[in-house]
Backbone as CSV, one residue per row, in Angstrom:
resi,resn,N_x,N_y,N_z,CA_x,CA_y,CA_z,C_x,C_y,C_z
1,MET,4.439,3.803,1.490,3.272,2.953,1.371,2.954,2.827,-0.112
2,GLY,2.821,1.609,-0.574,2.510,1.402,-1.976,1.891,0.040,-2.203
3,ASP,1.552,-0.222,-3.456,0.897,-1.483,-3.800,1.865,-2.518,-4.359
4,GLY,3.112,-2.180,-4.482,4.098,-3.125,-4.989,4.540,-2.844,-6.407
5,ALA,3.965,-1.855,-7.054,4.377,-1.513,-8.413,5.827,-1.009,-8.388
6,PRO,6.678,-1.546,-9.258,8.095,-1.160,-9.231,8.339,0.341,-9.339
7,TRP,7.544,1.055,-10.118,7.787,2.482,-10.279,7.650,3.232,-8.954
8,ILE,6.772,2.755,-8.067,6.604,3.404,-6.762,7.893,3.289,-5.965
9,TRP,8.458,2.090,-5.950,9.670,1.876,-5.153,10.869,2.558,-5.788
10,ASN,10.887,2.675,-7.123,11.962,3.419,-7.777,11.923,4.889,-7.363
11,LEU,10.729,5.467,-7.341,10.588,6.856,-6.887,10.963,7.003,-5.417
12,ALA,10.530,6.045,-4.610,10.853,6.086,-3.182,12.360,6.032,-2.975
13,GLU,13.038,5.158,-3.699,14.495,5.059,-3.584,15.172,6.361,-4.005
14,GLU,14.659,6.965,-5.046,15.258,8.188,-5.571,15.069,9.373,-4.624
15,HIS,13.873,9.514,-4.068,13.560,10.702,-3.277,13.596,10.483,-1.766
16,PHE,13.384,9.259,-1.324,13.315,8.952,0.110,14.112,7.686,0.398
17,TYR,15.395,7.708,0.075,16.199,6.487,0.095,16.319,5.818,1.446
18,GLU,16.073,6.510,2.525,16.158,5.887,3.844,14.784,5.565,4.438
19,ALA,13.744,5.799,3.681,12.381,5.568,4.183,12.088,4.078,4.303
20,ILE,11.241,3.739,5.249,10.739,2.373,5.376,9.655,2.187,4.327
21,GLN,9.798,1.166,3.524,8.832,0.893,2.463,7.878,-0.202,2.925
22,ILE,6.591,0.060,2.754,5.558,-0.873,3.208,4.561,-1.111,2.081
23,ILE,4.288,-2.382,1.824,3.213,-2.741,0.889,1.899,-2.595,1.649
24,ASP,0.961,-1.881,1.066,-0.362,-1.745,1.647,-0.929,-3.148,1.903
25,LEU,-1.340,-3.410,3.132,-1.807,-4.737,3.523,-2.947,-5.233,2.636
26,TYR,-3.873,-4.366,2.304,-4.994,-4.760,1.451,-4.491,-5.297,0.108
27,HIS,-3.504,-4.616,-0.484,-2.966,-5.063,-1.767,-2.253,-6.401,-1.632
28,ALA,-1.514,-6.585,-0.556,-0.840,-7.865,-0.340,-1.864,-8.993,-0.226
29,ARG,-2.943,-8.729,0.489,-3.985,-9.754,0.624,-4.619,-10.091,-0.721
30,GLU,-4.786,-9.104,-1.573,-5.343,-9.367,-2.904,-4.522,-10.414,-3.645
31,HIS,-3.205,-10.386,-3.438,-2.331,-11.302,-4.165,-2.501,-12.752,-3.714
32,TYR,-2.645,-12.997,-2.407,-2.868,-14.401,-2.042,-4.288,-14.837,-2.394
33,TRP,-5.219,-13.898,-2.442,-6.568,-14.247,-2.902,-6.549,-14.620,-4.383
34,ASN,-5.725,-13.961,-5.180,-5.596,-14.331,-6.598,-5.157,-15.785,-6.729
35,VAL,-4.203,-16.178,-5.889,-3.735,-17.565,-5.887,-4.889,-18.501,-5.535
36,ALA,-5.584,-18.189,-4.468,-6.663,-19.059,-3.989,-7.766,-19.212,-5.032
37,ARG,-8.173,-18.114,-5.634,-9.228,-18.196,-6.650,-8.782,-19.038,-7.841
38,SER,-7.520,-18.887,-8.198,-6.990,-19.628,-9.333,-6.993,-21.134,-9.077
39,VAL,-6.615,-21.532,-7.868,-6.473,-22.957,-7.557,-7.768,-23.575,-7.046
40,PHE,-8.454,-22.883,-6.141,-9.626,-23.478,-5.490,-10.932,-23.211,-6.225
41,GLY,-10.966,-22.179,-7.053,-12.155,-21.885,-7.832,-13.402,-21.780,-6.977
42,ALA,-14.376,-22.657,-7.220,-15.666,-22.619,-6.522,-15.658,-23.379,-5.199
43,ASP,-14.541,-24.007,-4.841,-14.433,-24.743,-3.571,-14.318,-23.735,-2.423
44,GLN,-15.453,-23.276,-1.937,-15.501,-22.218,-0.931,-14.799,-22.621,0.367
45,ASP,-14.960,-23.858,0.786,-14.312,-24.320,2.018,-12.796,-24.297,1.881
46,GLY,-12.297,-24.842,0.786,-10.855,-24.845,0.549,-10.304,-23.441,0.426
47,LEU,-11.025,-22.603,-0.286,-10.629,-21.207,-0.471,-10.553,-20.482,0.876
48,ASN,-11.582,-20.609,1.692,-11.614,-19.922,2.988,-10.561,-20.457,3.947
49,ARG,-10.362,-21.757,3.940,-9.369,-22.367,4.830,-7.955,-21.889,4.451
50,TRP,-7.646,-21.932,3.143,-6.317,-21.570,2.673,-6.053,-20.074,2.888
51,THR,-7.006,-19.221,2.529,-6.794,-17.779,2.688,-6.767,-17.366,4.156
52,GLY,-7.542,-18.057,5.001,-7.526,-17.750,6.434,-6.150,-17.975,7.039
53,ALA,-5.515,-19.058,6.640,-4.170,-19.342,7.129,-3.177,-18.301,6.610
54,ARG,-3.306,-17.904,5.345,-2.394,-16.896,4.782,-2.593,-15.543,5.457
55,ARG,-3.843,-15.236,5.800,-4.125,-13.961,6.470,-3.378,-13.884,7.794
56,LYS,-3.444,-14.937,8.577,-2.746,-14.962,9.863,-1.242,-14.843,9.670
57,GLU,-0.702,-15.580,8.696,0.739,-15.531,8.439,1.175,-14.130,8.017
58,LEU,0.434,-13.547,7.114,0.798,-12.219,6.616,0.670,-11.177,7.719
59,ASP,-0.389,-11.245,8.503,-0.560,-10.297,9.606,0.608,-10.366,10.592
60,ARG,1.182,-11.546,10.732,2.323,-11.728,11.639,3.656,-11.430,10.955
61,GLY,3.600,-11.059,9.670,4.819,-10.755,8.929,5.598,-11.979,8.507
62,LYS,4.961,-13.125,8.507,5.602,-14.398,8.153,5.433,-14.649,6.644
63,VAL,6.037,-13.804,5.856,5.866,-13.862,4.401,6.442,-15.151,3.823
64,GLU,7.515,-15.650,4.412,8.105,-16.892,3.917,7.113,-18.055,3.984
65,ARG,6.261,-18.043,4.986,5.237,-19.103,5.088,4.200,-18.976,3.981
66,VAL,3.864,-17.741,3.627,2.929,-17.523,2.513,3.562,-18.038,1.225
67,ILE,4.831,-17.712,1.024,5.549,-18.163,-0.174,5.609,-19.689,-0.210
68,GLU,5.898,-20.285,0.927,5.954,-21.746,1.013,4.594,-22.372,0.702
69,ALA,3.531,-21.772,1.232,2.178,-22.296,0.996,1.818,-22.227,-0.487
70,ILE,2.214,-21.159,-1.148,1.956,-21.054,-2.593,2.740,-22.137,-3.319
71,GLY,3.996,-22.343,-2.911,4.826,-23.371,-3.526,4.309,-24.781,-3.302
72,ASN,3.568,-24.996,-2.230,3.029,-26.325,-1.919,1.755,-26.657,-2.688
73,LEU,1.161,-25.674,-3.343,-0.054,-25.931,-4.119,0.289,-26.686,-5.396
74,SER,-0.650,-27.464,-5.873,-0.448,-28.249,-7.097,-1.354,-27.713,-8.198
75,PRO,-0.819,-26.860,-9.051,-1.648,-26.331,-10.145,-1.960,-27.438,-11.149
76,SER,-3.165,-27.384,-11.682,-3.573,-28.429,-12.630,-3.563,-27.936,-14.074
77,THR,-3.343,-26.651,-14.272,-3.285,-26.103,-15.637,-2.083,-25.175,-15.753
78,GLU,-1.724,-24.881,-16.977,-0.620,-23.945,-17.230,-0.984,-22.541,-16.746
79,THR,-2.248,-22.174,-16.885,-2.707,-20.864,-16.413,-2.536,-20.746,-14.902
80,GLN,-2.907,-21.808,-14.183,-2.723,-21.805,-12.727,-1.242,-21.724,-12.372
81,GLU,-0.423,-22.467,-13.088,1.015,-22.469,-12.836,1.594,-21.067,-13.002
82,LYS,1.204,-20.387,-14.072,1.678,-19.017,-14.308,1.209,-18.083,-13.200
83,ALA,-0.039,-18.217,-12.799,-0.585,-17.366,-11.731,0.184,-17.582,-10.431
84,LEU,0.424,-18.820,-10.077,1.144,-19.131,-8.845,2.573,-18.608,-8.886
85,GLN,3.246,-18.806,-9.999,4.623,-18.329,-10.113,4.696,-16.803,-10.023
86,GLY,3.757,-16.135,-10.681,3.737,-14.669,-10.637,3.495,-14.133,-9.236
87,GLU,2.534,-14.728,-8.544,2.216,-14.261,-7.185,3.327,-14.635,-6.198
88,LYS,3.906,-15.791,-6.381,5.035,-16.197,-5.525,6.189,-15.214,-5.697
89,ALA,6.465,-14.824,-6.929,7.530,-13.849,-7.203,7.214,-12.500,-6.552
90,TYR,5.945,-12.114,-6.581,5.534,-10.856,-5.952,5.866,-10.870,-4.459
91,PHE,5.521,-11.959,-3.779,5.794,-12.046,-2.347,7.291,-12.130,-2.069
92,GLU,8.015,-12.861,-2.879,9.465,-12.966,-2.678,10.135,-11.610,-2.848
93,LYS,9.752,-10.886,-3.885,10.363,-9.589,-4.176,10.043,-8.550,-3.103
94,ASN,8.868,-8.651,-2.502,8.412,-7.623,-1.575,8.380,-8.059,-0.115
95,LYS,8.983,-9.173,0.230,8.823,-9.718,1.580,9.291,-8.764,2.676
96,GLU,10.324,-7.981,2.435,10.786,-7.043,3.466,9.819,-5.878,3.634
97,ARG,8.983,-5.662,2.663,7.974,-4.606,2.730,6.674,-5.113,3.357
98,MET,6.674,-6.381,3.795,5.471,-6.999,4.354,5.698,-7.516,5.769
99,ARG,6.585,-6.938,6.501,6.851,-7.351,7.886,5.873,-6.611,8.802
100,TYR,4.594,-6.916,8.636,3.529,-6.144,9.265,3.590,-6.129,10.787
101,ALA,3.950,-7.219,11.404,4.042,-7.235,12.871,5.123,-6.259,13.342
102,GLU,6.255,-6.228,12.653,7.334,-5.298,13.011,6.892,-3.854,12.795
103,PHE,6.219,-3.615,11.685,5.758,-2.255,11.398,4.768,-1.778,12.459
104,ARG,3.871,-2.666,12.864,2.896,-2.299,13.904,3.606,-1.967,15.216
105,LYS,4.620,-2.756,15.572,5.375,-2.497,16.807,6.020,-1.121,16.790
106,GLN,6.385,-0.662,15.599,6.996,0.662,15.445,5.955,1.779,15.377
107,GLY,4.682,1.403,15.414,3.616,2.400,15.339,3.348,2.898,13.940
108,LEU,3.775,2.148,12.940,3.592,2.562,11.553,2.262,2.057,11.006
109,PHE,1.726,2.786,10.064,0.509,2.354,9.378,0.873,1.268,8.387
110,ILE,0.001,0.295,8.222,0.239,-0.771,7.254,-0.802,-0.758,6.143
111,GLY,-1.674,0.212,6.176,-2.685,0.370,5.141,-2.689,1.804,4.639
112,SER,-3.067,1.976,3.399,-3.041,3.314,2.798,-4.308,4.111,3.082
113,GLY,-5.248,3.543,3.822,-6.508,4.235,4.096,-6.331,5.592,4.751
114,VAL,-5.377,5.701,5.660,-5.137,6.968,6.350,-4.655,8.026,5.363
115,VAL,-3.756,7.628,4.464,-3.238,8.560,3.461,-4.355,8.967,2.501
116,GLU,-5.135,7.987,2.069,-6.225,8.288,1.144,-7.265,9.200,1.787
117,ALA,-7.557,8.973,3.049,-8.500,9.844,3.765,-7.926,11.244,3.900
118,GLY,-6.634,11.335,4.157,-5.985,12.637,4.244,-6.071,13.396,2.934
119,CYS,-5.877,12.687,1.841,-5.989,13.324,0.525,-7.403,13.826,0.281
120,ARG,-8.398,13.015,0.667,-9.792,13.459,0.508,-10.056,14.705,1.335
121,CYS,-9.542,14.713,2.553,-9.784,15.839,3.460,-9.054,17.095,2.997
122,VAL,-7.783,16.964,2.717,-6.968,18.134,2.368,-7.266,18.631,0.972
123,ILE,-7.326,17.713,0.029,-7.449,18.117,-1.373,-8.884,18.057,-1.860
124,GLY,-9.516,16.930,-1.637,-10.850,16.725,-2.183,-11.874,17.738,-1.720
125,GLN,-11.852,18.076,-0.428,-12.864,18.998,0.097,-12.730,20.404,-0.490
126,ARG,-11.551,20.755,-0.967,-11.369,22.094,-1.507,-11.314,22.112,-3.031
127,LEU,-10.685,21.113,-3.621,-10.426,21.166,-5.059,-11.397,20.344,-5.910
128,LYS,-12.177,19.505,-5.291,-13.055,18.635,-6.075,-14.524,18.949,-5.859
129,GLN,-14.828,20.178,-5.620,-16.229,20.544,-5.450,-16.900,20.644,-6.815
130,SER,-18.185,20.602,-6.805,-18.971,20.607,-8.030,-18.599,21.788,-8.929
131,GLY,-18.319,21.477,-10.190,-18.048,22.504,-11.188,-16.633,23.042,-11.203
132,MET,-15.780,22.583,-10.314,-14.417,23.113,-10.259,-13.514,22.436,-11.275
133,HIS,-12.645,23.230,-11.854,-11.621,22.739,-12.776,-10.333,23.461,-12.425
134,TRP,-9.274,22.705,-12.194,-8.009,23.281,-11.772,-6.876,22.859,-12.699
135,THR,-5.936,23.760,-12.879,-4.673,23.379,-13.506,-3.731,22.985,-12.372
136,VAL,-2.675,22.288,-12.702,-1.686,21.921,-11.683,-1.090,23.197,-11.083
137,LYS,-0.791,24.177,-11.930,-0.214,25.442,-11.476,-1.146,26.159,-10.497
138,GLY,-2.428,26.096,-10.727,-3.379,26.746,-9.831,-3.675,25.933,-8.574
139,ALA,-3.657,24.603,-8.702,-3.998,23.751,-7.569,-2.877,23.664,-6.535
140,ASN,-1.636,23.629,-6.973,-0.525,23.442,-6.036,-0.475,24.484,-4.918
141,PRO,-0.637,25.781,-5.208,-0.632,26.754,-4.100,-1.804,26.567,-3.132
142,ILE,-2.955,26.192,-3.658,-4.110,25.959,-2.794,-3.858,24.763,-1.889
143,ILE,-3.282,23.715,-2.445,-2.949,22.530,-1.643,-1.961,22.904,-0.541
144,ALA,-0.954,23.685,-0.881,0.038,24.114,0.119,-0.629,24.912,1.239
145,LEU,-1.531,25.810,0.884,-2.235,26.600,1.902,-3.132,25.724,2.765
146,ARG,-3.837,24.770,2.143,-4.682,23.851,2.922,-3.845,23.049,3.916
147,CYS,-2.678,22.618,3.480,-1.791,21.866,4.379,-1.364,22.728,5.553
148,CYS,-1.051,23.989,5.296,-0.673,24.906,6.384,-1.818,25.085,7.373
149,ILE,-2.994,25.296,6.865,-4.152,25.511,7.736,-4.450,24.263,8.563
150,LEU,-4.533,23.111,7.900,-4.949,21.889,8.571,-3.869,21.304,9.488
151,SER,-2.626,21.723,9.311,-1.560,21.244,10.204,-1.218,22.289,11.270
152,ALA,-2.063,23.309,11.391,-1.879,24.372,12.394,-0.539,25.079,12.227
153,ARG,-0.141,25.304,10.969,1.121,25.989,10.685,0.885,27.272,9.884
154,TRP,-0.308,27.802,9.988,-0.677,29.001,9.234,0.227,30.174,9.588
155,GLU,0.471,30.378,10.880,1.339,31.481,11.312,2.762,31.279,10.827
156,ASP,3.260,30.049,10.865,4.612,29.761,10.359,4.723,30.131,8.887
157,PHE,3.677,29.835,8.129,3.677,30.156,6.705,3.840,31.655,6.495
158,TRP,3.064,32.453,7.241,3.125,33.899,7.049,4.431,34.487,7.561
159,GLU,4.993,33.930,8.619,6.313,34.375,9.082,7.372,34.098,8.030
160,TYR,7.300,32.949,7.424,8.259,32.587,6.376,8.100,33.528,5.185
161,ARG,6.848,33.788,4.792,6.594,34.682,3.648,7.103,36.091,3.919
162,ALA,6.918,36.560,5.165,7.370,37.921,5.512,8.886,38.027,5.483
163,SER,9.577,36.966,5.835,11.046,37.017,5.880,11.684,36.741,4.524
164,ALA,10.904,36.230,3.567,11.477,35.855,2.272,11.766,37.021,1.365
């Protein structure tokens, strides 16, 4: 799960080469909204109509239709043209990571909210309390222990430690 930044996918390829890569749906939506704001500006009706159609297409994993819709827009300035080309390239480069209907059928998450909530629960509740300051060396063992406790693997941890 990522926002489309190349470094994320480079790390994923290096460490999890067979993993399914998914662009966070919220981030993908931000990109077609950038297009709409650039072209439609204050035209609220045009903006809502255009983004509503893109939302349905993206939710169905029809990224090619989103790309086509961006290509069908007529930019009136060089700035708009650059914005459209950049966003179109983003969708083209990441289209296989935006097959949201397929991902849903597989029971996969398409938003990073679950991961972010997990981080708040596992890490934030223990390591980000008022007045706390941690080094990476000190925080990593605490995070590992929290993961063991919260995943009901506390006994497994101690069995492993005893046998090591």
